[in-house]
GROMACS .gro file of C-alpha atoms in nm:
model
  156
    1MET     CA    1   0.003  -0.003   0.004
    2TRP     CA    2   0.284   0.241   0.064
    3ILE     CA    3   0.352   0.248  -0.318
    4LEU     CA    4   0.003   0.383  -0.359
    5TYR     CA    5   0.047   0.651  -0.098
    6PHE     CA    6   0.390   0.747  -0.228
    7SER     CA    7   0.267   0.765  -0.585
    8ILE     CA    8  -0.031   0.985  -0.489
    9ILE     CA    9   0.203   1.226  -0.300
   10VAL     CA   10   0.468   1.240  -0.583
   11PHE     CA   11   0.228   1.262  -0.871
   12ASN     CA   12   0.029   1.536  -0.703
   13LEU     CA   13   0.329   1.734  -0.592
   14ILE     CA   14   0.465   1.722  -0.935
   15ALA     CA   15   0.144   1.823  -1.089
   16ILE     CA   16   0.086   2.112  -0.851
   17MET     CA   17   0.448   2.238  -0.876
   18MET     CA   18   0.507   2.206  -1.251
   19LYS     CA   19   0.499   2.496  -1.472
   20LYS     CA   20   0.151   2.504  -1.630
   21LYS     CA   21   0.132   2.532  -2.001
   22LEU     CA   22  -0.244   2.511  -2.045
   23MET     CA   23  -0.551   2.693  -1.918
   24ARG     CA   24  -0.708   2.564  -1.593
   25ILE     CA   25  -1.020   2.471  -1.779
   26GLU     CA   26  -0.825   2.251  -2.010
   27TYR     CA   27  -0.682   2.055  -1.715
   28TYR     CA   28  -1.029   2.037  -1.552
   29SER     CA   29  -1.202   1.913  -1.865
   30CYS     CA   30  -0.932   1.666  -1.942
   31ILE     CA   31  -0.938   1.521  -1.580
   32LEU     CA   32  -1.315   1.477  -1.596
   33PHE     CA   33  -1.279   1.315  -1.938
   34ALA     CA   34  -1.012   1.081  -1.792
   35LEU     CA   35  -1.209   0.989  -1.487
   36PHE     CA   36  -1.526   0.927  -1.706
   37THR     CA   37  -1.337   0.713  -1.944
   38SER     CA   38  -1.150   0.513  -1.681
   39GLU     CA   39  -1.486   0.456  -1.498
   40ILE     CA   40  -1.638   0.301  -1.808
   41VAL     CA   41  -1.330   0.094  -1.883
   42ASP     CA   42  -1.295  -0.023  -1.528
   43ARG     CA   43  -1.659  -0.125  -1.506
   44PHE     CA   44  -1.634  -0.337  -1.814
   45ALA     CA   45  -1.303  -0.486  -1.695
   46GLU     CA   46  -1.471  -0.597  -1.372
   47LYS     CA   47  -1.786  -0.718  -1.551
   48TYR     CA   48  -1.575  -0.953  -1.761
   49ASP     CA   49  -1.329  -1.029  -1.480
   50LEU     CA   50  -1.028  -0.885  -1.661
   51TYR     CA   51  -0.870  -0.671  -1.381
   52GLY     CA   52  -0.961  -0.443  -1.108
   53PHE     CA   53  -0.846  -0.267  -0.779
   54PHE     CA   54  -0.803  -0.446  -0.450
   55TYR     CA   55  -1.096  -0.692  -0.430
   56PRO     CA   56  -1.315  -0.799  -0.718
   57PHE     CA   57  -1.655  -0.629  -0.734
   58MET     CA   58  -1.610  -0.405  -0.449
   59ILE     CA   59  -1.598  -0.031  -0.435
   60GLU     CA   60  -1.420   0.101  -0.131
   61ALA     CA   61  -1.224   0.392  -0.014
   62LYS     CA   62  -0.885   0.241  -0.129
   63THR     CA   63  -1.026   0.230  -0.495
   64LEU     CA   64  -1.122   0.599  -0.474
   65LEU     CA   65  -0.756   0.674  -0.372
   66VAL     CA   66  -0.646   0.537  -0.701
   67LEU     CA   67  -0.921   0.710  -0.894
   68PHE     CA   68  -0.889   1.058  -0.740
   69GLY     CA   69  -0.529   1.039  -0.615
   70ILE     CA   70  -0.338   0.912  -0.926
   71TYR     CA   71  -0.565   0.960  -1.238
   72PRO     CA   72  -0.614   1.339  -1.225
   73ALA     CA   73  -0.248   1.415  -1.151
   74ALA     CA   74  -0.118   1.175  -1.416
   75SER     CA   75  -0.364   1.319  -1.671
   76MET     CA   76  -0.228   1.666  -1.591
   77LEU     CA   77   0.120   1.554  -1.639
   78ILE     CA   78   0.053   1.387  -1.977
   79ILE     CA   79  -0.126   1.673  -2.126
   80ASN     CA   80   0.116   1.941  -1.984
   81TRP     CA   81   0.432   1.801  -2.101
   82TYR     CA   82   0.310   1.674  -2.452
   83PRO     CA   83   0.514   1.832  -2.721
   84TYR     CA   84   0.209   1.993  -2.911
   85ASP     CA   85   0.446   2.184  -3.148
   86GLY     CA   86   0.686   1.879  -3.181
   87THR     CA   87   0.734   1.664  -3.477
   88TRP     CA   88   0.524   1.352  -3.537
   89LYS     CA   89   0.822   1.131  -3.428
   90LYS     CA   90   0.864   1.338  -3.103
   91LYS     CA   91   0.497   1.312  -3.024
   92SER     CA   92   0.494   0.936  -3.090
   93LEU     CA   93   0.796   0.890  -2.865
   94TYR     CA   94   0.637   1.092  -2.597
   95LEU     CA   95   0.317   0.866  -2.592
   96LEU     CA   96   0.551   0.554  -2.610
   97GLY     CA   97   0.742   0.676  -2.308
   98TRP     CA   98   0.439   0.737  -2.096
   99SER     CA   99   0.291   0.395  -2.211
  100ILE     CA  100   0.613   0.219  -2.108
  101PHE     CA  101   0.606   0.408  -1.768
  102SER     CA  102   0.239   0.317  -1.725
  103THR     CA  103   0.294  -0.042  -1.806
  104PHE     CA  104   0.584  -0.059  -1.559
  105TYR     CA  105   0.365   0.113  -1.297
  106GLU     CA  106   0.080  -0.128  -1.366
  107TRP     CA  107   0.328  -0.426  -1.320
  108LEU     CA  108   0.432  -0.274  -0.983
  109ALA     CA  109   0.063  -0.225  -0.881
  110VAL     CA  110  -0.003  -0.586  -0.952
  111ARG     CA  111   0.309  -0.706  -0.760
  112VAL     CA  112   0.215  -0.497  -0.447
  113GLY     CA  113  -0.155  -0.593  -0.464
  114PHE     CA  114  -0.354  -0.282  -0.530
  115LEU     CA  115  -0.433  -0.401  -0.881
  116TYR     CA  116  -0.517  -0.757  -0.988
  117HIS     CA  117  -0.521  -0.926  -1.326
  118HIS     CA  118  -0.744  -1.227  -1.413
  119HIS     CA  119  -0.803  -1.265  -1.783
  120TRP     CA  120  -0.576  -0.960  -1.863
  121ASN     CA  121  -0.203  -0.927  -1.904
  122LEU     CA  122   0.048  -0.644  -1.927
  123TRP     CA  123   0.071  -0.678  -2.310
  124TYR     CA  124  -0.287  -0.572  -2.340
  125SER     CA  125  -0.222  -0.267  -2.135
  126ALA     CA  126   0.095  -0.184  -2.331
  127ILE     CA  127  -0.107  -0.192  -2.644
  128SER     CA  128  -0.393   0.000  -2.493
  129TYR     CA  129  -0.204   0.296  -2.322
  130PRO     CA  130  -0.099   0.474  -2.639
  131PHE     CA  131  -0.463   0.482  -2.757
  132LEU     CA  132  -0.592   0.586  -2.427
  133TYR     CA  133  -0.342   0.876  -2.403
  134GLY     CA  134  -0.417   0.967  -2.762
  135MET     CA  135  -0.770   0.994  -2.668
  136LEU     CA  136  -0.671   1.223  -2.369
  137LEU     CA  137  -0.484   1.450  -2.616
  138LEU     CA  138  -0.767   1.452  -2.863
  139GLN     CA  139  -1.004   1.565  -2.595
  140VAL     CA  140  -0.768   1.865  -2.533
  141SER     CA  141  -0.778   1.936  -2.906
  142PHE     CA  142  -1.156   1.898  -2.911
  143PHE     CA  143  -1.192   2.125  -2.608
  144ARG     CA  144  -0.992   2.385  -2.781
  145ARG     CA  145  -1.196   2.370  -3.103
  146LEU     CA  146  -1.512   2.403  -2.912
  147SER     CA  147  -1.375   2.701  -2.713
  148LYS     CA  148  -1.254   2.868  -3.027
  149ALA     CA  149  -1.592   2.822  -3.199
  150ASP     CA  150  -1.774   2.963  -2.898
  151MET     CA  151  -1.541   3.272  -2.898
  152ILE     CA  152  -1.628   3.329  -3.272
  153SER     CA  153  -2.001   3.279  -3.240
  154PRO     CA  154  -2.124   3.226  -2.888
  155LYS     CA  155  -2.455   3.052  -2.846
  156SER     CA  156  -2.697   3.190  -2.586
   0.00000   0.00000   0.00000
C-alpha cells in the first residue's frame, strides 16, 4: 500500500508544482474526461473479470484513492508535457514513453497488490495505453476547437 500513498504524493506534488502550459479549464475538462473514461473501462473490466483494484466487485475507499489520487495528476502531467508543436516522431516517442512508464507502474501495482489481473495481462495494457493517451490528447484538441468556436459565435 505504501507504493500507492507514495505515488499519490509524488504525482500530485509534481502536478501542483510544474509550470502550467495550459489553461485551468483545459486541465479540468481533461481530468473529467479521464475519470469518465476510466470508470467506463474499469466497469467493463470488472464485469468480464479482466482486472480491478484491490478486491473483485467491491468499491471501497482504497479504490477511490487510485481514482482521485493518481488519475487526475497523471492526466495533468501527460497533457502538460506533451510536445504540441513537436514533430510526429517526437509526439509518438512521448506517448510511447508514457505507455512504457504506465505499463511498468501497472506491473508494480499488481506486484504490491492494489491491482489484480485475471483474464488480462500487461501486453494488453502496453497496447492500450497509447490509444488511451491519444484519446486524452484528442480531448484537449476537441476542447480547444469548441472554445474557439464559442469565441467566434457564442450561443446563448
